[in-house]
Amino acid sequence: MINDWDNIEIFTENQSTLMETSYDDGNSEYMTELELPVIDFDNVKEQYLQSIGCQDESLTSVDALLSKANCNVFIEFKNGSLAKKEVRLGIYSKIQDSLLMLCDITDNHISQLRQCLDFILVYNEEKNPSKSNKSKDYINDRIMELGGKELVRFGMRRYDRVYFRKVHTYNVEKFEEYISKLK
């Protein structure tokens, strides 16, 4: 079941790193330089479609799947602006398509994945500034933290506990802090 992901051929054939999966073709830059091993889920999608005899590009996918003991995380890197509704809808589509593929590949149900799968949207803070000032953001983050909650941006909270155990939206710095705690 869930702990056997290391032995799934489509995952072992599509190993990469966070750095490689964070590459932004449009700007020719990496969002992170972390070399932590991950599964390149864009490549998994391509191989999955080929395995079912489908050449259709209508499916989308998140960038990476991090799979460690009791910690499985879908990761989507967005280096551009998330201000347009179409961009956010594209991310929602990637989440849903990726979940369906993951269910099929791992032979799990959403209810099983929800117990062990998180989602992180990593965004470029410069291209997605908060509508308030930095001091107010810091205060809001601290209040949420003291309340045992985390600020989730860009409408992603809708997936928290529906499809995922936990949903996060992190700028690159906070993402790298999160990853450093996993090692």
mmCIF file of N, CA, C and O in Angstrom, residues 4-89:
data_model
loop_
_atom_site.group_PDB
_atom_site.id
_atom_site.type_symbol
_atom_site.label_atom_id
_atom_site.label_comp_id
_atom_site.label_asym_id
_atom_site.label_seq_id
_atom_site.Cartn_x
_atom_site.Cartn_y
_atom_site.Cartn_z
ATOM 1 N N ASP A 4 4.865 1.225 0.225
ATOM 2 C CA ASP A 4 5.569 0.494 -0.815
ATOM 3 C C ASP A 4 5.890 1.347 -2.046
ATOM 4 O O ASP A 4 6.245 0.812 -3.082
ATOM 5 N N TRP A 5 5.805 2.636 -1.958
ATOM 6 C CA TRP A 5 6.008 3.497 -3.117
ATOM 7 C C TRP A 5 7.434 3.419 -3.642
ATOM 8 O O TRP A 5 7.666 3.656 -4.816
ATOM 9 N N ASP A 6 8.380 3.082 -2.792
ATOM 10 C CA ASP A 6 9.770 2.982 -3.229
ATOM 11 C C ASP A 6 9.966 1.878 -4.262
ATOM 12 O O ASP A 6 10.939 1.885 -4.997
ATOM 13 N N ASN A 7 9.064 0.926 -4.294
ATOM 14 C CA ASN A 7 9.198 -0.219 -5.189
ATOM 15 C C ASN A 7 8.346 -0.112 -6.452
ATOM 16 O O ASN A 7 8.293 -1.058 -7.230
ATOM 17 N N ILE A 8 7.693 0.999 -6.660
ATOM 18 C CA ILE A 8 6.845 1.163 -7.841
ATOM 19 C C ILE A 8 7.729 1.609 -9.004
ATOM 20 O O ILE A 8 8.391 2.645 -8.945
ATOM 21 N N GLU A 9 7.730 0.815 -10.052
ATOM 22 C CA GLU A 9 8.651 1.010 -11.174
ATOM 23 C C GLU A 9 8.554 2.404 -11.802
ATOM 24 O O GLU A 9 9.580 3.041 -12.071
ATOM 25 N N ILE A 10 7.354 2.901 -12.020
ATOM 26 C CA ILE A 10 7.198 4.211 -12.662
ATOM 27 C C ILE A 10 7.816 5.317 -11.794
ATOM 28 O O ILE A 10 8.282 6.333 -12.307
ATOM 29 N N PHE A 11 7.870 5.101 -10.483
ATOM 30 C CA PHE A 11 8.498 6.071 -9.584
ATOM 31 C C PHE A 11 10.019 5.921 -9.598
ATOM 32 O O PHE A 11 10.740 6.922 -9.634
ATOM 33 N N THR A 12 10.517 4.702 -9.581
ATOM 34 C CA THR A 12 11.967 4.495 -9.569
ATOM 35 C C THR A 12 12.601 4.939 -10.884
ATOM 36 O O THR A 12 13.753 5.354 -10.905
ATOM 37 N N GLU A 13 11.836 4.887 -11.972
ATOM 38 C CA GLU A 13 12.342 5.298 -13.280
ATOM 39 C C GLU A 13 12.322 6.809 -13.481
ATOM 40 O O GLU A 13 12.866 7.309 -14.463
ATOM 41 N N ASN A 14 11.698 7.528 -12.590
ATOM 42 C CA ASN A 14 11.554 8.976 -12.758
ATOM 43 C C ASN A 14 12.086 9.743 -11.555
ATOM 44 O O ASN A 14 11.483 10.714 -11.099
ATOM 45 N N GLN A 15 13.249 9.314 -11.072
ATOM 46 C CA GLN A 15 13.897 9.989 -9.952
ATOM 47 C C GLN A 15 14.550 11.288 -10.430
ATOM 48 O O GLN A 15 15.057 11.366 -11.549
ATOM 49 N N SER A 16 14.526 12.292 -9.567
ATOM 50 C CA SER A 16 15.130 13.583 -9.870
ATOM 51 C C SER A 16 15.508 14.242 -8.552
ATOM 52 O O SER A 16 15.636 13.565 -7.540
ATOM 53 N N THR A 17 15.655 15.563 -8.586
ATOM 54 C CA THR A 17 15.930 16.331 -7.368
ATOM 55 C C THR A 17 14.957 17.505 -7.301
ATOM 56 O O THR A 17 14.340 17.880 -8.306
ATOM 57 N N LEU A 18 14.846 18.075 -6.118
ATOM 58 C CA LEU A 18 14.015 19.274 -5.979
ATOM 59 C C LEU A 18 14.500 20.372 -6.922
ATOM 60 O O LEU A 18 13.704 21.056 -7.559
ATOM 61 N N MET A 19 15.809 20.525 -7.016
ATOM 62 C CA MET A 19 16.365 21.560 -7.888
ATOM 63 C C MET A 19 15.890 21.370 -9.329
ATOM 64 O O MET A 19 15.398 22.318 -9.953
ATOM 65 N N GLU A 20 16.050 20.168 -9.852
ATOM 66 C CA GLU A 20 15.667 19.912 -11.247
ATOM 67 C C GLU A 20 14.166 20.108 -11.476
ATOM 68 O O GLU A 20 13.760 20.642 -12.507
ATOM 69 N N THR A 21 13.341 19.677 -10.537
ATOM 70 C CA THR A 21 11.884 19.809 -10.719
ATOM 71 C C THR A 21 11.403 21.237 -10.504
ATOM 72 O O THR A 21 10.289 21.567 -10.879
ATOM 73 N N SER A 22 12.265 22.080 -9.926
ATOM 74 C CA SER A 22 11.882 23.477 -9.707
ATOM 75 C C SER A 22 12.251 24.387 -10.876
ATOM 76 O O SER A 22 12.004 25.587 -10.836
ATOM 77 N N TYR A 23 12.839 23.807 -11.917
ATOM 78 C CA TYR A 23 13.321 24.610 -13.044
ATOM 79 C C TYR A 23 12.163 25.292 -13.769
ATOM 80 O O TYR A 23 11.154 24.675 -14.103
ATOM 81 N N ASP A 24 12.311 26.589 -14.002
ATOM 82 C CA ASP A 24 11.319 27.392 -14.722
ATOM 83 C C ASP A 24 11.845 27.649 -16.130
ATOM 84 O O ASP A 24 12.771 28.443 -16.308
ATOM 85 N N ASP A 25 11.265 26.962 -17.112
ATOM 86 C CA ASP A 25 11.683 27.112 -18.513
ATOM 87 C C ASP A 25 11.567 28.556 -18.992
ATOM 88 O O ASP A 25 12.440 29.054 -19.699
ATOM 89 N N GLY A 26 10.494 29.216 -18.611
ATOM 90 C CA GLY A 26 10.230 30.572 -19.085
ATOM 91 C C GLY A 26 11.281 31.584 -18.667
ATOM 92 O O GLY A 26 11.577 32.527 -19.396
ATOM 93 N N ASN A 27 11.834 31.396 -17.489
ATOM 94 C CA ASN A 27 12.836 32.331 -16.965
ATOM 95 C C ASN A 27 14.232 31.728 -16.886
ATOM 96 O O ASN A 27 15.162 32.376 -16.416
ATOM 97 N N SER A 28 14.361 30.470 -17.305
ATOM 98 C CA SER A 28 15.647 29.754 -17.271
ATOM 99 C C SER A 28 16.323 29.850 -15.907
ATOM 100 O O SER A 28 17.495 30.207 -15.799
ATOM 101 N N GLU A 29 15.544 29.546 -14.845
ATOM 102 C CA GLU A 29 16.112 29.578 -13.506
ATOM 103 C C GLU A 29 15.461 28.518 -12.619
ATOM 104 O O GLU A 29 14.361 28.050 -12.894
ATOM 105 N N TYR A 30 16.202 28.159 -11.585
ATOM 106 C CA TYR A 30 15.720 27.191 -10.594
ATOM 107 C C TYR A 30 15.137 27.961 -9.415
ATOM 108 O O TYR A 30 15.697 28.963 -9.003
ATOM 109 N N MET A 31 14.051 27.451 -8.857
ATOM 110 C CA MET A 31 13.472 28.107 -7.686
ATOM 111 C C MET A 31 14.191 27.689 -6.404
ATOM 112 O O MET A 31 14.154 28.415 -5.419
ATOM 113 N N THR A 32 14.802 26.528 -6.407
ATOM 114 C CA THR A 32 15.575 26.071 -5.260
ATOM 115 C C THR A 32 16.809 25.327 -5.757
ATOM 116 O O THR A 32 16.802 24.796 -6.872
ATOM 117 N N GLU A 33 17.825 25.297 -4.938
ATOM 118 C CA GLU A 33 19.038 24.556 -5.287
ATOM 119 C C GLU A 33 19.185 23.303 -4.428
ATOM 120 O O GLU A 33 20.234 22.661 -4.438
ATOM 121 N N LEU A 34 18.132 22.934 -3.718
ATOM 122 C CA LEU A 34 18.164 21.738 -2.878
ATOM 123 C C LEU A 34 18.242 20.490 -3.744
ATOM 124 O O LEU A 34 17.502 20.336 -4.707
ATOM 125 N N GLU A 35 19.143 19.604 -3.387
ATOM 126 C CA GLU A 35 19.386 18.380 -4.159
ATOM 127 C C GLU A 35 18.663 17.161 -3.583
ATOM 128 O O GLU A 35 18.995 16.031 -3.916
ATOM 129 N N LEU A 36 17.672 17.367 -2.753
ATOM 130 C CA LEU A 36 16.927 16.268 -2.150
ATOM 131 C C LEU A 36 16.254 15.436 -3.239
ATOM 132 O O LEU A 36 15.620 15.985 -4.141
ATOM 133 N N PRO A 37 16.378 14.112 -3.178
ATOM 134 C CA PRO A 37 15.749 13.265 -4.199
ATOM 135 C C PRO A 37 14.222 13.317 -4.132
ATOM 136 O O PRO A 37 13.636 13.293 -3.050
ATOM 137 N N VAL A 38 13.610 13.410 -5.289
ATOM 138 C CA VAL A 38 12.157 13.399 -5.423
ATOM 139 C C VAL A 38 11.791 12.618 -6.685
ATOM 140 O O VAL A 38 12.652 12.273 -7.489
ATOM 141 N N ILE A 39 10.520 12.415 -6.862
ATOM 142 C CA ILE A 39 9.997 11.799 -8.079
ATOM 143 C C ILE A 39 9.520 12.927 -8.976
ATOM 144 O O ILE A 39 8.745 13.786 -8.551
ATOM 145 N N ASP A 40 10.004 12.949 -10.209
ATOM 146 C CA ASP A 40 9.577 13.958 -11.184
ATOM 147 C C ASP A 40 8.186 13.564 -11.674
ATOM 148 O O ASP A 40 8.043 12.688 -12.521
ATOM 149 N N PHE A 41 7.163 14.208 -11.117
ATOM 150 C CA PHE A 41 5.796 13.779 -11.427
ATOM 151 C C PHE A 41 5.350 14.206 -12.825
ATOM 152 O O PHE A 41 4.450 13.595 -13.397
ATOM 153 N N ASP A 42 5.977 15.216 -13.399
ATOM 154 C CA ASP A 42 5.696 15.549 -14.802
ATOM 155 C C ASP A 42 6.109 14.382 -15.696
ATOM 156 O O ASP A 42 5.386 14.015 -16.631
ATOM 157 N N ASN A 43 7.265 13.777 -15.411
ATOM 158 C CA ASN A 43 7.709 12.619 -16.184
ATOM 159 C C ASN A 43 6.849 11.390 -15.906
ATOM 160 O O ASN A 43 6.591 10.592 -16.812
ATOM 161 N N VAL A 44 6.396 11.245 -14.663
ATOM 162 C CA VAL A 44 5.492 10.150 -14.320
ATOM 163 C C VAL A 44 4.223 10.263 -15.165
ATOM 164 O O VAL A 44 3.740 9.268 -15.718
ATOM 165 N N LYS A 45 3.713 11.480 -15.285
ATOM 166 C CA LYS A 45 2.498 11.695 -16.088
ATOM 167 C C LYS A 45 2.704 11.237 -17.526
ATOM 168 O O LYS A 45 1.863 10.534 -18.087
ATOM 169 N N GLU A 46 3.825 11.622 -18.118
ATOM 170 C CA GLU A 46 4.106 11.236 -19.506
ATOM 171 C C GLU A 46 4.169 9.715 -19.659
ATOM 172 O O GLU A 46 3.581 9.144 -20.572
ATOM 173 N N GLN A 47 4.890 9.077 -18.748
ATOM 174 C CA GLN A 47 5.016 7.617 -18.809
ATOM 175 C C GLN A 47 3.675 6.938 -18.534
ATOM 176 O O GLN A 47 3.342 5.932 -19.148
ATOM 177 N N TYR A 48 2.903 7.486 -17.624
ATOM 178 C CA TYR A 48 1.578 6.951 -17.293
ATOM 179 C C TYR A 48 0.678 6.994 -18.531
ATOM 180 O O TYR A 48 0.012 6.012 -18.865
ATOM 181 N N LEU A 49 0.659 8.141 -19.209
ATOM 182 C CA LEU A 49 -0.181 8.278 -20.408
ATOM 183 C C LEU A 49 0.244 7.290 -21.493
ATOM 184 O O LEU A 49 -0.600 6.671 -22.142
ATOM 185 N N GLN A 50 1.536 7.129 -21.679
ATOM 186 C CA GLN A 50 2.034 6.161 -22.664
ATOM 187 C C GLN A 50 1.625 4.740 -22.290
ATOM 188 O O GLN A 50 1.251 3.948 -23.162
ATOM 189 N N SER A 51 1.656 4.415 -21.013
ATOM 190 C CA SER A 51 1.348 3.051 -20.564
ATOM 191 C C SER A 51 -0.114 2.677 -20.795
ATOM 192 O O SER A 51 -0.436 1.499 -20.901
ATOM 193 N N ILE A 52 -0.985 3.689 -20.878
ATOM 194 C CA ILE A 52 -2.398 3.394 -21.133
ATOM 195 C C ILE A 52 -2.757 3.693 -22.589
ATOM 196 O O ILE A 52 -3.934 3.722 -22.946
ATOM 197 N N GLY A 53 -1.720 3.914 -23.404
ATOM 198 C CA GLY A 53 -1.932 4.125 -24.837
ATOM 199 C C GLY A 53 -2.586 5.446 -25.174
ATOM 200 O O GLY A 53 -3.316 5.561 -26.151
ATOM 201 N N CYS A 54 -2.282 6.441 -24.380
ATOM 202 C CA CYS A 54 -2.896 7.759 -24.587
ATOM 203 C C CYS A 54 -1.817 8.789 -24.891
ATOM 204 O O CYS A 54 -0.830 8.906 -24.167
ATOM 205 N N GLN A 55 -2.002 9.518 -25.946
ATOM 206 C CA GLN A 55 -1.068 10.587 -26.303
ATOM 207 C C GLN A 55 -1.652 11.957 -25.974
ATOM 208 O O GLN A 55 -1.058 12.975 -26.228
ATOM 209 N N ASP A 56 -2.855 11.950 -25.408
ATOM 210 C CA ASP A 56 -3.583 13.180 -25.110
ATOM 211 C C ASP A 56 -2.843 13.996 -24.056
ATOM 212 O O ASP A 56 -2.412 13.476 -23.039
ATOM 213 N N GLU A 57 -2.679 15.257 -24.294
ATOM 214 C CA GLU A 57 -2.011 16.156 -23.357
ATOM 215 C C GLU A 57 -3.006 16.862 -22.441
ATOM 216 O O GLU A 57 -2.682 17.892 -21.863
ATOM 217 N N SER A 58 -4.209 16.308 -22.321
ATOM 218 C CA SER A 58 -5.213 16.988 -21.506
ATOM 219 C C SER A 58 -4.970 16.822 -20.008
ATOM 220 O O SER A 58 -5.494 17.577 -19.218
ATOM 221 N N LEU A 59 -4.161 15.835 -19.619
ATOM 222 C CA LEU A 59 -3.836 15.680 -18.203
ATOM 223 C C LEU A 59 -2.678 16.615 -17.843
ATOM 224 O O LEU A 59 -1.772 16.824 -18.634
ATOM 225 N N THR A 60 -2.733 17.125 -16.648
ATOM 226 C CA THR A 60 -1.657 17.968 -16.134
ATOM 227 C C THR A 60 -1.118 17.312 -14.862
ATOM 228 O O THR A 60 -1.726 16.378 -14.345
ATOM 229 N N SER A 61 -0.002 17.803 -14.375
ATOM 230 C CA SER A 61 0.572 17.189 -13.175
ATOM 231 C C SER A 61 1.350 18.217 -12.367
ATOM 232 O O SER A 61 1.832 19.212 -12.895
ATOM 233 N N VAL A 62 1.477 17.906 -11.077
ATOM 234 C CA VAL A 62 2.331 18.710 -10.215
ATOM 235 C C VAL A 62 3.781 18.399 -10.582
ATOM 236 O O VAL A 62 4.046 17.446 -11.312
ATOM 237 N N ASP A 63 4.704 19.183 -10.081
ATOM 238 C CA ASP A 63 6.107 19.036 -10.465
ATOM 239 C C ASP A 63 6.795 17.849 -9.816
ATOM 240 O O ASP A 63 7.589 17.166 -10.466
ATOM 241 N N ALA A 64 6.534 17.617 -8.538
ATOM 242 C CA ALA A 64 7.314 16.604 -7.826
ATOM 243 C C ALA A 64 6.478 15.886 -6.781
ATOM 244 O O ALA A 64 5.483 16.412 -6.278
ATOM 245 N N LEU A 65 6.932 14.683 -6.468
ATOM 246 C CA LEU A 65 6.402 13.910 -5.352
ATOM 247 C C LEU A 65 7.587 13.551 -4.469
ATOM 248 O O LEU A 65 8.510 12.869 -4.904
ATOM 249 N N LEU A 66 7.563 14.068 -3.262
ATOM 250 C CA LEU A 66 8.579 13.737 -2.267
ATOM 251 C C LEU A 66 8.022 12.591 -1.446
ATOM 252 O O LEU A 66 6.925 12.692 -0.891
ATOM 253 N N SER A 67 8.747 11.502 -1.391
ATOM 254 C CA SER A 67 8.279 10.328 -0.655
ATOM 255 C C SER A 67 9.345 9.895 0.336
ATOM 256 O O SER A 67 10.404 9.404 -0.034
ATOM 257 N N LYS A 68 9.055 10.143 1.601
ATOM 258 C CA LYS A 68 9.938 9.718 2.688
ATOM 259 C C LYS A 68 9.062 8.960 3.687
ATOM 260 O O LYS A 68 7.848 8.979 3.581
ATOM 261 N N ALA A 69 9.681 8.318 4.644
ATOM 262 C CA ALA A 69 8.931 7.566 5.647
ATOM 263 C C ALA A 69 7.855 8.445 6.283
ATOM 264 O O ALA A 69 8.160 9.497 6.843
ATOM 265 N N ASN A 70 6.619 8.045 6.164
ATOM 266 C CA ASN A 70 5.460 8.757 6.730
ATOM 267 C C ASN A 70 5.330 10.202 6.262
ATOM 268 O O ASN A 70 4.685 11.009 6.917
ATOM 269 N N CYS A 71 5.967 10.544 5.165
ATOM 270 C CA CYS A 71 5.868 11.902 4.640
ATOM 271 C C CYS A 71 5.870 11.847 3.122
ATOM 272 O O CYS A 71 6.897 11.612 2.492
ATOM 273 N N ASN A 72 4.714 12.034 2.539
ATOM 274 C CA ASN A 72 4.581 12.089 1.091
ATOM 275 C C ASN A 72 4.010 13.460 0.750
ATOM 276 O O ASN A 72 3.005 13.865 1.339
ATOM 277 N N VAL A 73 4.664 14.147 -0.163
ATOM 278 C CA VAL A 73 4.275 15.529 -0.455
ATOM 279 C C VAL A 73 4.268 15.766 -1.958
ATOM 280 O O VAL A 73 5.281 15.542 -2.631
ATOM 281 N N PHE A 74 3.131 16.224 -2.477
ATOM 282 C CA PHE A 74 3.080 16.758 -3.827
ATOM 283 C C PHE A 74 3.616 18.183 -3.745
ATOM 284 O O PHE A 74 3.226 18.943 -2.851
ATOM 285 N N ILE A 75 4.481 18.552 -4.703
ATOM 286 C CA ILE A 75 5.065 19.895 -4.701
ATOM 287 C C ILE A 75 4.858 20.522 -6.071
ATOM 288 O O ILE A 75 5.169 19.914 -7.093
ATOM 289 N N GLU A 76 4.332 21.731 -6.074
ATOM 290 C CA GLU A 76 4.153 22.506 -7.299
ATOM 291 C C GLU A 76 4.929 23.812 -7.141
ATOM 292 O O GLU A 76 4.726 24.562 -6.176
ATOM 293 N N PHE A 77 5.838 24.086 -8.077
ATOM 294 C CA PHE A 77 6.618 25.320 -8.084
ATOM 295 C C PHE A 77 5.975 26.301 -9.050
ATOM 296 O O PHE A 77 5.716 25.957 -10.198
ATOM 297 N N LYS A 78 5.739 27.535 -8.579
ATOM 298 C CA LYS A 78 5.196 28.590 -9.436
ATOM 299 C C LYS A 78 6.073 29.824 -9.300
ATOM 300 O O LYS A 78 6.040 30.516 -8.290
ATOM 301 N N ASN A 79 6.852 30.072 -10.346
ATOM 302 C CA ASN A 79 7.775 31.195 -10.325
ATOM 303 C C ASN A 79 7.099 32.492 -10.768
ATOM 304 O O ASN A 79 7.592 33.567 -10.487
ATOM 305 N N GLY A 80 5.977 32.387 -11.437
ATOM 306 C CA GLY A 80 5.287 33.575 -11.939
ATOM 307 C C GLY A 80 4.191 34.058 -11.009
ATOM 308 O O GLY A 80 3.994 33.541 -9.913
ATOM 309 N N SER A 81 3.451 35.030 -11.490
ATOM 310 C CA SER A 81 2.363 35.609 -10.718
ATOM 311 C C SER A 81 1.187 34.636 -10.631
ATOM 312 O O SER A 81 0.847 33.953 -11.591
ATOM 313 N N LEU A 82 0.562 34.626 -9.479
ATOM 314 C CA LEU A 82 -0.634 33.814 -9.254
ATOM 315 C C LEU A 82 -1.878 34.687 -9.165
ATOM 316 O O LEU A 82 -2.925 34.245 -8.688
ATOM 317 N N ALA A 83 -1.780 35.923 -9.658
ATOM 318 C CA ALA A 83 -2.877 36.867 -9.555
ATOM 319 C C ALA A 83 -4.066 36.496 -10.449
ATOM 320 O O ALA A 83 -5.214 36.714 -10.082
ATOM 321 N N LYS A 84 -3.793 35.913 -11.608
ATOM 322 C CA LYS A 84 -4.874 35.575 -12.533
ATOM 323 C C LYS A 84 -5.574 34.292 -12.114
ATOM 324 O O LYS A 84 -4.934 33.296 -11.772
ATOM 325 N N LYS A 85 -6.882 34.334 -12.196
ATOM 326 C CA LYS A 85 -7.697 33.184 -11.830
ATOM 327 C C LYS A 85 -7.349 31.958 -12.674
ATOM 328 O O LYS A 85 -7.340 30.836 -12.170
ATOM 329 N N GLU A 86 -7.024 32.156 -13.949
ATOM 330 C CA GLU A 86 -6.699 31.033 -14.843
ATOM 331 C C GLU A 86 -5.475 30.267 -14.359
ATOM 332 O O GLU A 86 -5.397 29.051 -14.492
ATOM 333 N N VAL A 87 -4.515 30.982 -13.792
ATOM 334 C CA VAL A 87 -3.298 30.339 -13.288
ATOM 335 C C VAL A 87 -3.649 29.463 -12.084
ATOM 336 O O VAL A 87 -3.210 28.315 -11.991
ATOM 337 N N ARG A 88 -4.453 29.999 -11.180
ATOM 338 C CA ARG A 88 -4.855 29.221 -10.001
ATOM 339 C C ARG A 88 -5.709 28.028 -10.411
ATOM 340 O O ARG A 88 -5.551 26.923 -9.861
ATOM 341 N N LEU A 89 -6.591 28.203 -11.390
ATOM 342 C CA LEU A 89 -7.402 27.082 -11.881
ATOM 343 C C LEU A 89 -6.514 25.993 -12.483
ATOM 344 O O LEU A 89 -6.798 24.794 -12.348
#
